[in-house]
XYZ file of C-alpha atoms in Angstrom:
135
model
C 1.127 -10.128 -19.973
C -0.366 -11.431 -16.739
C -1.144 -9.155 -13.812
C -0.214 -10.281 -10.349
C -0.415 -8.756 -6.899
C 1.895 -9.165 -3.923
C 1.096 -9.317 -0.223
C 4.218 -8.940 1.891
C 4.506 -9.470 5.626
C 6.654 -6.772 7.226
C 7.439 -8.952 10.236
C 11.009 -10.195 9.747
C 11.441 -7.494 7.121
C 15.158 -8.201 6.789
C 14.071 -11.392 5.052
C 10.763 -10.387 3.485
C 12.185 -7.272 1.829
C 14.648 -9.513 -0.027
C 11.750 -11.753 -0.987
C 9.790 -8.772 -2.296
C 12.699 -7.532 -4.435
C 13.307 -10.990 -5.840
C 9.605 -11.510 -6.596
C 9.612 -8.257 -8.574
C 12.671 -9.362 -10.568
C 11.190 -12.797 -11.194
C 7.858 -11.364 -12.349
C 9.608 -9.017 -14.745
C 11.756 -11.803 -16.170
C 8.601 -13.858 -16.793
C 6.800 -10.988 -18.528
C 4.314 -10.466 -15.689
C 3.289 -7.151 -14.230
C 2.878 -6.466 -10.521
C -0.170 -4.218 -10.501
C -0.662 -3.962 -6.721
C 1.366 -4.513 -3.569
C 0.091 -4.554 -0.020
C 2.329 -4.640 3.030
C 0.837 -6.090 6.208
C 2.222 -6.235 9.773
C 2.628 -10.026 9.896
C 1.735 -13.334 8.280
C -1.553 -13.578 10.179
C -2.824 -10.482 8.343
C -1.972 -11.795 4.860
C -5.369 -13.466 4.170
C -7.262 -10.213 4.856
C -5.203 -8.336 2.269
C -5.260 -11.259 -0.165
C -9.056 -11.334 -0.017
C -9.176 -7.725 -1.230
C -6.818 -8.545 -4.099
C -8.664 -11.701 -5.161
C -11.764 -9.562 -5.711
C -9.947 -7.283 -8.177
C -10.897 -8.380 -11.708
C -7.679 -7.083 -13.274
C -5.502 -9.319 -11.063
C -4.827 -12.809 -12.429
C -3.031 -14.226 -9.361
C -1.910 -13.258 -5.866
C 1.564 -13.967 -4.485
C 2.058 -13.955 -0.709
C 5.452 -13.558 0.953
C 6.437 -13.989 4.580
C 8.709 -15.694 7.086
C 7.243 -17.305 10.197
C 10.261 -18.108 12.336
C 10.284 -20.881 14.933
C 10.178 -19.659 18.513
C 9.953 -21.303 21.906
C 6.240 -22.133 21.562
C 4.014 -23.605 18.852
C 2.977 -20.132 17.703
C 4.624 -20.618 14.289
C 2.670 -23.833 13.682
C -0.638 -22.235 14.674
C -0.036 -19.199 12.458
C 1.026 -21.240 9.426
C -1.887 -23.680 9.735
C -4.399 -20.834 9.988
C -2.919 -18.710 7.234
C -2.348 -21.504 4.715
C -5.845 -22.930 5.179
C -7.520 -19.539 4.773
C -5.445 -18.660 1.694
C -6.381 -21.931 -0.001
C -10.064 -21.282 0.759
C -9.834 -17.780 -0.698
C -8.040 -18.991 -3.810
C -10.672 -21.633 -4.475
C -13.579 -19.334 -3.667
C -12.382 -16.610 -6.048
C -11.087 -19.092 -8.652
C -7.694 -17.410 -8.813
C -4.305 -18.956 -8.122
C -2.065 -18.085 -5.242
C 1.708 -18.220 -5.158
C 2.523 -19.349 -1.633
C 5.851 -17.874 -0.552
C 5.507 -17.977 3.226
C 8.272 -19.882 4.977
C 7.458 -21.892 8.067
C 6.629 -23.483 10.372
C 9.694 -24.696 12.167
C 12.096 -22.623 10.116
C 15.043 -20.977 11.830
C 16.279 -17.465 11.128
C 19.293 -18.871 9.295
C 17.170 -21.228 7.183
C 14.748 -18.439 6.282
C 17.595 -16.175 5.223
C 19.137 -18.811 2.985
C 15.780 -19.843 1.441
C 14.215 -16.410 0.929
C 15.176 -15.938 -2.709
C 14.129 -19.432 -3.749
C 10.758 -19.187 -1.966
C 9.892 -15.875 -3.589
C 10.986 -17.033 -7.036
C 9.007 -20.261 -6.724
C 5.894 -18.418 -5.483
C 5.832 -16.129 -8.522
C 6.569 -18.952 -10.978
C 3.882 -21.171 -9.463
C 1.265 -18.422 -9.552
C 1.979 -17.756 -13.215
C 1.949 -21.457 -14.110
C -1.433 -21.810 -12.415
C -2.822 -18.807 -14.318
C -2.300 -20.847 -17.498
C -4.488 -23.616 -16.066
C -7.159 -21.088 -15.061
C -8.019 -20.064 -18.626
């Protein structure tokens, strides 16, 4: 059994709470155990929490969940570029896979709602597939 951890953004919690529940179901169905969960205020804070989890030797992979919704400015693009780059750096530095389940940029509320379950499922599956490569 592989041990994974979740980092969940509470911003847009109507969407991310569904993602969290679905990630738990997916992990269970794939015989993986969620050993830690950290909730953070928004997507920008995800790398800080992920860094803590990557350092934990009993965690095989980290799955991150969030929804960065398009607004009237380029804020969603800036956030997603920053967060995705930092998460990739952390994953490579700690030699542990990450399941990237953060929607955005340029996603609408309606799109995020309809894609939430698929994103969370894919993030967990990808993390577990990458654990196999990391042997």
